[in-house]
PDB file of C-alpha atoms in Angstrom:
ATOM      1  CA  MET A   1      38.816  -7.037 111.452  1.00  0.00           C
ATOM      2  CA  GLY A   2      40.133  -4.224 113.657  1.00  0.00           C
ATOM      3  CA  LYS A   3      43.681  -2.958 113.905  1.00  0.00           C
ATOM      4  CA  ILE A   4      45.866  -1.354 116.530  1.00  0.00           C
ATOM      5  CA  PHE A   5      47.931   1.610 115.341  1.00  0.00           C
ATOM      6  CA  TYR A   6      50.918   1.742 117.656  1.00  0.00           C
ATOM      7  CA  ILE A   7      52.758   5.046 118.236  1.00  0.00           C
ATOM      8  CA  MET A   8      56.332   4.847 119.453  1.00  0.00           C
ATOM      9  CA  GLY A   9      59.470   6.953 119.544  1.00  0.00           C
ATOM     10  CA  LYS A  10      62.170   8.225 121.839  1.00  0.00           C
ATOM     11  CA  SER A  11      61.300  10.324 124.889  1.00  0.00           C
ATOM     12  CA  ALA A  12      60.158  13.891 124.148  1.00  0.00           C
ATOM     13  CA  SER A  13      59.435  13.079 120.508  1.00  0.00           C
ATOM     14  CA  GLY A  14      55.881  14.406 120.843  1.00  0.00           C
ATOM     15  CA  LYS A  15      54.140  11.035 121.112  1.00  0.00           C
ATOM     16  CA  ASP A  16      51.528  12.189 123.641  1.00  0.00           C
ATOM     17  CA  THR A  17      50.559  15.186 121.511  1.00  0.00           C
ATOM     18  CA  ILE A  18      50.363  13.057 118.367  1.00  0.00           C
ATOM     19  CA  TYR A  19      48.321  10.438 120.213  1.00  0.00           C
ATOM     20  CA  ALA A  20      45.787  13.045 121.377  1.00  0.00           C
ATOM     21  CA  GLU A  21      45.616  14.665 117.929  1.00  0.00           C
ATOM     22  CA  LEU A  22      45.001  11.384 116.114  1.00  0.00           C
ATOM     23  CA  LEU A  23      42.271  10.430 118.586  1.00  0.00           C
ATOM     24  CA  SER A  24      40.612  13.807 117.995  1.00  0.00           C
ATOM     25  CA  ARG A  25      40.428  13.237 114.229  1.00  0.00           C
ATOM     26  CA  THR A  26      36.923  11.817 114.110  1.00  0.00           C
ATOM     27  CA  GLU A  27      37.251  10.599 110.530  1.00  0.00           C
ATOM     28  CA  LEU A  28      39.785   7.998 111.741  1.00  0.00           C
ATOM     29  CA  LYS A  29      37.347   6.570 114.336  1.00  0.00           C
ATOM     30  CA  LEU A  30      40.176   5.310 116.541  1.00  0.00           C
ATOM     31  CA  ARG A  31      39.603   4.219 120.116  1.00  0.00           C
ATOM     32  CA  PRO A  32      42.315   4.638 122.763  1.00  0.00           C
ATOM     33  CA  ILE A  33      44.281   1.837 124.389  1.00  0.00           C
ATOM     34  CA  VAL A  34      45.557   3.276 127.641  1.00  0.00           C
ATOM     35  CA  LEU A  35      48.641   1.569 129.061  1.00  0.00           C
ATOM     36  CA  TYR A  36      49.341   1.049 132.759  1.00  0.00           C
ATOM     37  CA  THR A  37      52.225   2.276 134.896  1.00  0.00           C
ATOM     38  CA  THR A  38      53.365   2.225 138.504  1.00  0.00           C
ATOM     39  CA  ARG A  39      55.374   5.430 138.063  1.00  0.00           C
ATOM     40  CA  PRO A  40      54.183   8.594 139.808  1.00  0.00           C
ATOM     41  CA  ILE A  41      51.725  10.762 137.947  1.00  0.00           C
ATOM     42  CA  ARG A  42      53.254  13.950 136.494  1.00  0.00           C
ATOM     43  CA  ALA A  43      51.885  17.471 136.555  1.00  0.00           C
ATOM     44  CA  LYS A  44      49.011  17.899 134.074  1.00  0.00           C
ATOM     45  CA  GLU A  45      48.533  14.145 133.602  1.00  0.00           C
ATOM     46  CA  THR A  46      45.154  12.520 134.253  1.00  0.00           C
ATOM     47  CA  ASP A  47      44.650   8.958 135.421  1.00  0.00           C
ATOM     48  CA  GLY A  48      43.058   6.935 132.634  1.00  0.00           C
ATOM     49  CA  VAL A  49      44.146   9.383 129.940  1.00  0.00           C
ATOM     50  CA  GLU A  50      47.931   9.225 129.552  1.00  0.00           C
ATOM     51  CA  TYR A  51      48.154   6.017 131.614  1.00  0.00           C
ATOM     52  CA  HIS A  52      46.267   4.054 134.211  1.00  0.00           C
ATOM     53  CA  PHE A  53      48.392   4.848 137.280  1.00  0.00           C
ATOM     54  CA  VAL A  54      48.366   1.782 139.514  1.00  0.00           C
ATOM     55  CA  THR A  55      50.169   0.326 142.509  1.00  0.00           C
ATOM     56  CA  LEU A  56      52.539  -2.616 142.434  1.00  0.00           C
ATOM     57  CA  ASP A  57      49.849  -4.679 144.207  1.00  0.00           C
ATOM     58  CA  ILE A  58      47.392  -4.061 141.363  1.00  0.00           C
ATOM     59  CA  LEU A  59      50.025  -5.038 138.781  1.00  0.00           C
ATOM     60  CA  GLN A  60      50.726  -8.284 140.647  1.00  0.00           C
ATOM     61  CA  LYS A  61      46.992  -9.060 140.874  1.00  0.00           C
ATOM     62  CA  MET A  62      46.570  -8.522 137.114  1.00  0.00           C
ATOM     63  CA  GLN A  63      49.585 -10.776 136.439  1.00  0.00           C
ATOM     64  CA  ALA A  64      48.071 -13.510 138.600  1.00  0.00           C
ATOM     65  CA  GLU A  65      44.844 -13.212 136.578  1.00  0.00           C
ATOM     66  CA  GLY A  66      46.797 -13.591 133.294  1.00  0.00           C
ATOM     67  CA  LYS A  67      45.760 -10.151 132.039  1.00  0.00           C
ATOM     68  CA  VAL A  68      49.223  -8.661 131.407  1.00  0.00           C
ATOM     69  CA  ILE A  69      50.252  -8.812 127.709  1.00  0.00           C
ATOM     70  CA  GLU A  70      53.614  -7.116 128.109  1.00  0.00           C
ATOM     71  CA  LEU A  71      55.551  -5.643 130.994  1.00  0.00           C
ATOM     72  CA  ARG A  72      58.651  -3.449 131.086  1.00  0.00           C
ATOM     73  CA  THR A  73      60.519  -2.391 134.184  1.00  0.00           C
ATOM     74  CA  TYR A  74      62.879   0.571 134.312  1.00  0.00           C
ATOM     75  CA  ASP A  75      65.326   1.009 137.161  1.00  0.00           C
ATOM     76  CA  THR A  76      65.042   4.728 137.760  1.00  0.00           C
ATOM     77  CA  VAL A  77      66.680   6.957 140.324  1.00  0.00           C
ATOM     78  CA  GLN A  78      63.338   6.800 142.185  1.00  0.00           C
ATOM     79  CA  GLY A  79      63.246   2.999 142.131  1.00  0.00           C
ATOM     80  CA  PRO A  80      61.681   0.557 139.649  1.00  0.00           C
ATOM     81  CA  TRP A  81      58.862   1.828 137.438  1.00  0.00           C
ATOM     82  CA  HIS A  82      56.690  -0.719 135.655  1.00  0.00           C
ATOM     83  CA  TYR A  83      54.846  -0.062 132.390  1.00  0.00           C
ATOM     84  CA  PHE A  84      52.472  -2.650 130.981  1.00  0.00           C
ATOM     85  CA  THR A  85      49.648  -3.442 128.619  1.00  0.00           C
ATOM     86  CA  ALA A  86      46.723  -5.513 129.779  1.00  0.00           C
ATOM     87  CA  ASP A  87      44.143  -7.459 127.807  1.00  0.00           C
ATOM     88  CA  SER A  88      40.914  -5.594 128.379  1.00  0.00           C
ATOM     89  CA  ASP A  89      37.360  -6.874 128.100  1.00  0.00           C
ATOM     90  CA  SER A  90      36.400  -3.433 126.788  1.00  0.00           C
ATOM     91  CA  MET A  91      38.282  -3.984 123.500  1.00  0.00           C
ATOM     92  CA  ASP A  92      36.354  -5.328 120.506  1.00  0.00           C
ATOM     93  CA  MET A  93      38.927  -5.991 117.785  1.00  0.00           C
ATOM     94  CA  GLU A  94      36.243  -7.337 115.447  1.00  0.00           C
ATOM     95  CA  GLN A  95      34.402  -4.029 115.193  1.00  0.00           C
ATOM     96  CA  PHE A  96      36.807  -1.226 116.117  1.00  0.00           C
ATOM     97  CA  ASN A  97      40.288   0.137 115.434  1.00  0.00           C
ATOM     98  CA  TYR A  98      42.509   1.318 118.269  1.00  0.00           C
ATOM     99  CA  LEU A  99      45.392   3.663 118.929  1.00  0.00           C
ATOM    100  CA  ALA A 100      48.124   2.808 121.428  1.00  0.00           C
ATOM    101  CA  LEU A 101      51.287   4.450 122.662  1.00  0.00           C
ATOM    102  CA  GLY A 102      54.396   2.693 123.932  1.00  0.00           C
ATOM    103  CA  THR A 103      57.959   1.575 123.342  1.00  0.00           C
ATOM    104  CA  LEU A 104      59.560  -0.529 120.652  1.00  0.00           C
ATOM    105  CA  VAL A 105      59.561  -3.555 122.974  1.00  0.00           C
ATOM    106  CA  SER A 106      55.901  -3.087 123.905  1.00  0.00           C
ATOM    107  CA  TYR A 107      55.021  -2.759 120.204  1.00  0.00           C
ATOM    108  CA  GLU A 108      56.741  -6.079 119.472  1.00  0.00           C
ATOM    109  CA  LYS A 109      54.877  -7.837 122.286  1.00  0.00           C
ATOM    110  CA  MET A 110      51.535  -6.410 121.134  1.00  0.00           C
ATOM    111  CA  ARG A 111      52.338  -7.486 117.558  1.00  0.00           C
ATOM    112  CA  ASP A 112      53.214 -10.978 118.768  1.00  0.00           C
ATOM    113  CA  TYR A 113      50.032 -11.155 120.897  1.00  0.00           C
ATOM    114  CA  TYR A 114      47.519  -9.835 118.326  1.00  0.00           C
ATOM    115  CA  GLY A 115      49.373 -10.663 115.070  1.00  0.00           C
ATOM    116  CA  ALA A 116      51.509  -8.615 112.668  1.00  0.00           C
ATOM    117  CA  ASP A 117      48.531  -8.052 110.373  1.00  0.00           C
ATOM    118  CA  ARG A 118      46.616  -6.333 113.185  1.00  0.00           C
ATOM    119  CA  VAL A 119      49.264  -4.106 114.824  1.00  0.00           C
ATOM    120  CA  VAL A 120      50.610  -1.261 112.659  1.00  0.00           C
ATOM    121  CA  PRO A 121      53.747   0.621 113.818  1.00  0.00           C
ATOM    122  CA  LEU A 122      53.850   4.441 113.752  1.00  0.00           C
ATOM    123  CA  TYR A 123      57.448   5.398 114.530  1.00  0.00           C
ATOM    124  CA  ILE A 124      57.928   9.107 115.355  1.00  0.00           C
ATOM    125  CA  GLU A 125      61.421  10.449 114.777  1.00  0.00           C
ATOM    126  CA  VAL A 126      62.785  13.750 116.083  1.00  0.00           C
ATOM    127  CA  GLU A 127      66.350  15.096 116.029  1.00  0.00           C
ATOM    128  CA  ASP A 128      68.098  14.505 119.374  1.00  0.00           C
ATOM    129  CA  GLY A 129      68.867  18.180 120.095  1.00  0.00           C
ATOM    130  CA  LYS A 130      65.230  19.141 119.654  1.00  0.00           C
ATOM    131  CA  ARG A 131      64.129  16.235 121.882  1.00  0.00           C
ATOM    132  CA  LEU A 132      66.541  17.314 124.612  1.00  0.00           C
ATOM    133  CA  GLU A 133      65.206  20.890 124.498  1.00  0.00           C
ATOM    134  CA  ARG A 134      61.634  19.604 124.782  1.00  0.00           C
ATOM    135  CA  ALA A 135      62.543  17.266 127.651  1.00  0.00           C
ATOM    136  CA  MET A 136      64.169  20.125 129.599  1.00  0.00           C
ATOM    137  CA  LYS A 137      61.173  22.380 129.043  1.00  0.00           C
ATOM    138  CA  ARG A 138      58.771  19.643 130.193  1.00  0.00           C
ATOM    139  CA  GLU A 139      60.863  18.753 133.244  1.00  0.00           C
ATOM    140  CA  LYS A 140      61.056  22.391 134.384  1.00  0.00           C
ATOM    141  CA  LYS A 141      57.257  22.394 134.651  1.00  0.00           C
ATOM    142  CA  GLN A 142      57.254  19.546 137.194  1.00  0.00           C
ATOM    143  CA  GLU A 143      56.680  20.423 140.841  1.00  0.00           C
ATOM    144  CA  VAL A 144      59.996  18.740 141.646  1.00  0.00           C
ATOM    145  CA  PRO A 145      62.077  18.484 138.449  1.00  0.00           C
ATOM    146  CA  ASP A 146      64.108  15.293 138.172  1.00  0.00           C
ATOM    147  CA  TYR A 147      66.850  16.056 135.664  1.00  0.00           C
ATOM    148  CA  VAL A 148      68.817  12.920 136.515  1.00  0.00           C
ATOM    149  CA  GLU A 149      65.871  10.719 135.504  1.00  0.00           C
ATOM    150  CA  MET A 150      65.287  12.852 132.408  1.00  0.00           C
ATOM    151  CA  CYS A 151      68.908  12.260 131.347  1.00  0.00           C
ATOM    152  CA  ARG A 152      68.659   8.540 132.101  1.00  0.00           C
ATOM    153  CA  ARG A 153      65.609   8.235 129.827  1.00  0.00           C
ATOM    154  CA  PHE A 154      67.292  10.240 127.085  1.00  0.00           C
ATOM    155  CA  LEU A 155      70.413   8.059 127.124  1.00  0.00           C
ATOM    156  CA  ALA A 156      68.480   4.784 127.443  1.00  0.00           C
ATOM    157  CA  ASP A 157      66.545   5.664 124.292  1.00  0.00           C
ATOM    158  CA  GLN A 158      69.760   5.622 122.268  1.00  0.00           C
ATOM    159  CA  GLU A 159      70.047   1.891 122.886  1.00  0.00           C
ATOM    160  CA  ASP A 160      66.351   1.028 123.044  1.00  0.00           C
ATOM    161  CA  PHE A 161      65.721   2.657 119.653  1.00  0.00           C
ATOM    162  CA  SER A 162      69.001   1.680 118.009  1.00  0.00           C
ATOM    163  CA  GLU A 163      68.932   1.124 114.269  1.00  0.00           C
ATOM    164  CA  LYS A 164      69.485  -2.585 114.932  1.00  0.00           C
ATOM    165  CA  ASN A 165      66.395  -2.761 117.180  1.00  0.00           C
ATOM    166  CA  ILE A 166      64.257  -0.755 114.761  1.00  0.00           C
ATOM    167  CA  ALA A 167      65.240  -3.109 111.924  1.00  0.00           C
ATOM    168  CA  ARG A 168      64.595  -6.192 114.110  1.00  0.00           C
ATOM    169  CA  ALA A 169      61.071  -4.915 114.788  1.00  0.00           C
ATOM    170  CA  GLY A 170      60.457  -4.641 111.046  1.00  0.00           C
ATOM    171  CA  ILE A 171      59.864  -0.893 111.079  1.00  0.00           C
ATOM    172  CA  THR A 172      60.522   0.590 107.666  1.00  0.00           C
ATOM    173  CA  ARG A 173      58.353   3.733 107.717  1.00  0.00           C
ATOM    174  CA  ARG A 174      59.286   6.696 109.907  1.00  0.00           C
ATOM    175  CA  PHE A 175      57.367   9.891 110.546  1.00  0.00           C
ATOM    176  CA  PRO A 176      59.694  12.854 111.045  1.00  0.00           C
ATOM    177  CA  ASN A 177      58.166  15.383 113.379  1.00  0.00           C
ATOM    178  CA  ASN A 178      60.951  17.941 113.245  1.00  0.00           C
ATOM    179  CA  ASP A 179      59.642  21.149 111.771  1.00  0.00           C
ATOM    180  CA  ASP A 180      55.969  21.050 110.856  1.00  0.00           C
ATOM    181  CA  ARG A 181      53.727  19.052 113.168  1.00  0.00           C
ATOM    182  CA  GLU A 182      50.680  19.612 110.952  1.00  0.00           C
ATOM    183  CA  ILE A 183      52.406  17.985 107.963  1.00  0.00           C
ATOM    184  CA  CYS A 184      53.442  15.081 110.178  1.00  0.00           C
ATOM    185  CA  MET A 185      49.882  14.711 111.487  1.00  0.00           C
ATOM    186  CA  ASP A 186      48.443  14.692 107.964  1.00  0.00           C
ATOM    187  CA  GLU A 187      50.995  12.066 106.881  1.00  0.00           C
ATOM    188  CA  LEU A 188      50.087   9.891 109.859  1.00  0.00           C
ATOM    189  CA  ALA A 189      46.343  10.280 109.213  1.00  0.00           C
ATOM    190  CA  ASP A 190      46.742   9.384 105.533  1.00  0.00           C
ATOM    191  CA  TYR A 191      48.882   6.374 106.422  1.00  0.00           C
ATOM    192  CA  ILE A 192      46.245   5.147 108.884  1.00  0.00           C
ATOM    193  CA  LYS A 193      43.327   5.723 106.451  1.00  0.00           C
ATOM    194  CA  ALA A 194      45.125   3.653 103.798  1.00  0.00           C
ATOM    195  CA  ARG A 195      45.260   0.721 106.255  1.00  0.00           C
ATOM    196  CA  LEU A 196      41.706   0.827 107.620  1.00  0.00           C
TER     197      LEU A 196
END
Protein backbone atom coordinates (compact mmCIF):
# COMPACT_ATOMS: atom_id res chain seq x y z
CA MET A 1 0.00 0.00 0.00
CA GLY A 2 1.49 3.32 -1.11
CA LYS A 3 1.98 6.44 0.96
CA ILE A 4 2.08 10.16 0.38
CA PHE A 5 4.90 12.02 2.12
CA TYR A 6 3.65 15.56 2.57
CA ILE A 7 6.14 18.45 2.86
CA MET A 8 4.92 21.62 4.54
CA GLY A 9 6.30 24.67 6.29
CA LYS A 10 6.14 28.43 6.35
CA SER A 11 7.00 30.46 3.25
CA ALA A 12 10.71 30.57 2.35
CA SER A 13 11.50 27.55 4.52
CA GLY A 14 13.13 25.77 1.58
CA LYS A 15 10.24 23.44 0.77
CA ASP A 16 10.72 23.57 -3.01
CA THR A 17 14.43 22.75 -2.73
CA ILE A 18 13.74 19.90 -0.30
CA TYR A 19 10.97 18.59 -2.55
CA ALA A 20 13.29 18.51 -5.58
CA GLU A 21 16.12 16.92 -3.59
CA LEU A 22 13.94 14.15 -2.17
CA LEU A 23 12.55 13.37 -5.63
CA SER A 24 16.11 13.13 -6.97
CA ARG A 25 17.08 10.51 -4.37
CA THR A 26 16.39 7.45 -6.48
CA GLU A 27 16.62 5.05 -3.55
CA LEU A 28 13.39 6.57 -2.17
CA LYS A 29 11.47 5.89 -5.42
CA LEU A 30 9.03 8.72 -4.76
CA ARG A 31 6.74 10.07 -7.46
CA PRO A 32 5.66 13.72 -7.49
CA ILE A 33 2.18 15.02 -6.76
CA VAL A 34 2.02 18.42 -8.38
CA LEU A 35 -0.56 20.79 -6.93
CA TYR A 36 -2.58 23.32 -8.92
CA THR A 37 -2.75 27.10 -8.62
CA THR A 38 -4.38 30.06 -10.32
CA ARG A 39 -1.61 32.42 -9.18
CA PRO A 40 0.77 33.84 -11.78
CA ILE A 41 3.85 31.82 -12.58
CA ARG A 42 7.07 33.22 -11.06
CA ALA A 43 10.46 33.64 -12.68
CA LYS A 44 12.26 30.29 -13.03
CA GLU A 45 9.11 28.24 -12.37
CA THR A 46 7.92 25.65 -14.89
CA ASP A 47 4.31 24.65 -15.43
CA GLY A 48 3.81 21.08 -14.24
CA VAL A 49 6.90 21.15 -12.04
CA GLU A 50 6.31 23.50 -9.11
CA TYR A 51 2.56 23.69 -9.82
CA HIS A 52 0.07 23.19 -12.60
CA PHE A 53 -0.73 26.83 -13.40
CA VAL A 54 -4.38 27.00 -14.43
CA THR A 55 -7.15 29.52 -15.00
CA LEU A 56 -10.16 30.02 -12.78
CA ASP A 57 -12.30 28.42 -15.53
CA ILE A 58 -10.25 25.22 -15.37
CA LEU A 59 -10.55 25.13 -11.57
CA GLN A 60 -14.33 25.51 -11.81
CA LYS A 61 -14.53 22.74 -14.43
CA MET A 62 -12.52 20.38 -12.20
CA GLN A 63 -14.78 21.22 -9.23
CA ALA A 64 -17.87 20.43 -11.31
CA GLU A 65 -16.30 17.06 -12.20
CA GLY A 66 -15.68 16.30 -8.49
CA LYS A 67 -11.91 16.12 -8.94
CA VAL A 68 -10.86 18.73 -6.36
CA ILE A 69 -9.72 17.16 -3.04
CA GLU A 70 -8.87 20.40 -1.27
CA LEU A 71 -8.96 24.06 -2.19
CA ARG A 72 -7.49 27.12 -0.48
CA THR A 73 -8.02 30.70 -1.53
CA TYR A 74 -5.76 33.56 -0.49
CA ASP A 75 -6.85 37.16 -0.85
CA THR A 76 -3.66 38.74 -2.12
CA VAL A 77 -2.89 42.28 -3.15
CA GLN A 78 -3.23 41.00 -6.75
CA GLY A 79 -6.64 39.46 -6.10
CA PRO A 80 -7.65 35.94 -5.04
CA TRP A 81 -5.19 33.11 -5.68
CA HIS A 82 -6.47 29.55 -5.51
CA TYR A 83 -4.32 26.53 -4.64
CA PHE A 84 -5.75 23.03 -4.85
CA THR A 85 -5.10 19.33 -5.04
CA ALA A 86 -6.97 17.19 -7.52
CA ASP A 87 -7.57 13.46 -7.60
CA SER A 88 -5.58 12.25 -10.57
CA ASP A 89 -6.07 9.11 -12.63
CA SER A 90 -2.29 8.95 -12.99
CA MET A 91 -1.81 8.07 -9.29
CA ASP A 92 -1.57 4.40 -8.32
CA MET A 93 -1.52 4.30 -4.51
CA GLU A 94 -1.41 0.50 -4.52
CA GLN A 95 1.98 0.31 -6.20
CA PHE A 96 3.79 3.62 -5.67
CA ASN A 97 4.74 6.16 -3.01
CA TYR A 98 4.36 9.88 -3.64
CA LEU A 99 5.78 13.19 -2.50
CA ALA A 100 3.60 16.29 -2.19
CA LEU A 101 4.11 19.87 -1.14
CA GLY A 102 1.53 22.15 0.45
CA THR A 103 0.18 23.86 3.54
CA LEU A 104 -0.94 22.56 6.90
CA VAL A 105 -4.59 22.81 5.81
CA SER A 106 -3.94 20.99 2.54
CA TYR A 107 -2.07 18.26 4.44
CA GLU A 108 -5.07 17.76 6.73
CA LYS A 109 -7.47 17.49 3.78
CA MET A 110 -5.20 15.00 2.01
CA ARG A 111 -4.91 12.99 5.24
CA ASP A 112 -8.69 13.01 5.63
CA TYR A 113 -9.17 12.00 1.96
CA TYR A 114 -6.58 9.19 1.77
CA GLY A 115 -6.37 8.20 5.47
CA ALA A 116 -3.91 9.02 8.27
CA ASP A 117 -2.04 5.76 7.69
CA ARG A 118 -1.27 6.78 4.10
CA VAL A 119 -0.30 10.47 4.41
CA VAL A 120 2.91 11.18 6.36
CA PRO A 121 3.68 14.79 7.40
CA LEU A 122 7.15 16.28 6.85
CA TYR A 123 7.15 19.63 8.65
CA ILE A 124 10.13 21.88 7.75
CA GLU A 125 11.01 24.48 10.35
CA VAL A 126 13.29 27.48 9.81
CA GLU A 127 13.97 30.45 12.10
CA ASP A 128 11.86 33.48 11.09
CA GLY A 129 14.80 35.85 10.48
CA LYS A 130 16.42 33.40 8.08
CA ARG A 131 13.09 32.87 6.28
CA LEU A 132 12.63 36.62 5.87
CA GLU A 133 16.13 36.97 4.39
CA ARG A 134 15.42 34.16 1.93
CA ALA A 135 12.04 35.64 0.98
CA MET A 136 13.62 39.04 0.25
CA LYS A 137 16.36 37.46 -1.84
CA ARG A 138 13.81 35.44 -3.84
CA GLU A 139 11.49 38.41 -4.35
CA LYS A 140 14.32 40.62 -5.65
CA LYS A 141 14.82 38.12 -8.48
CA GLN A 142 11.25 38.57 -9.75
CA GLU A 143 10.72 40.71 -12.84
CA VAL A 144 8.36 42.88 -10.80
CA PRO A 145 9.03 42.30 -7.08
CA ASP A 146 5.92 42.35 -4.91
CA TYR A 147 7.15 43.04 -1.39
CA VAL A 148 3.66 43.74 -0.06
CA GLU A 149 2.52 40.23 -1.02
CA MET A 150 5.75 38.76 0.35
CA CYS A 151 5.05 40.43 3.72
CA ARG A 152 1.42 39.30 3.67
CA ARG A 153 2.51 35.67 3.18
CA PHE A 154 5.13 35.95 5.91
CA LEU A 155 2.64 37.33 8.44
CA ALA A 156 -0.16 34.93 7.45
CA ASP A 157 2.17 32.00 8.14
CA GLN A 158 2.41 33.01 11.79
CA GLU A 159 -1.26 32.17 12.22
CA ASP A 160 -1.53 29.35 9.69
CA PHE A 161 1.37 27.48 11.32
CA SER A 162 0.60 28.41 14.92
CA GLU A 163 1.56 25.89 17.57
CA LYS A 164 -2.16 25.27 18.15
CA ASN A 165 -2.70 24.40 14.47
CA ILE A 166 0.40 22.20 14.31
CA ALA A 167 -0.80 20.28 17.38
CA ARG A 168 -4.34 19.98 15.95
CA ALA A 169 -2.89 18.40 12.80
CA GLY A 170 -1.09 15.82 14.93
CA ILE A 171 2.39 16.85 13.84
CA THR A 172 4.96 15.81 16.41
CA ARG A 173 8.14 15.51 14.31
CA ARG A 174 9.83 18.62 12.92
CA PHE A 175 12.79 18.87 10.57
CA PRO A 176 14.92 21.93 11.33
CA ASN A 177 16.55 23.23 8.19
CA ASN A 178 18.49 26.07 9.78
CA ASP A 179 22.18 25.48 9.33
CA ASP A 180 23.02 22.32 7.42
CA ARG A 181 20.67 21.39 4.60
CA GLU A 182 22.52 18.13 3.93
CA ILE A 183 21.93 16.91 7.49
CA CYS A 184 18.27 17.87 7.18
CA MET A 185 17.99 16.03 3.86
CA ASP A 186 19.56 12.89 5.31
CA GLU A 187 17.19 13.02 8.30
CA LEU A 188 14.21 13.36 5.98
CA ALA A 189 15.40 10.50 3.76
CA ASP A 190 15.95 8.21 6.75
CA TYR A 191 12.54 9.10 8.15
CA ILE A 192 10.89 8.28 4.82
CA LYS A 193 12.81 4.98 4.38
CA ALA A 194 11.68 3.85 7.84
CA ARG A 195 8.04 4.32 6.74
CA LEU A 196 8.17 2.70 3.30
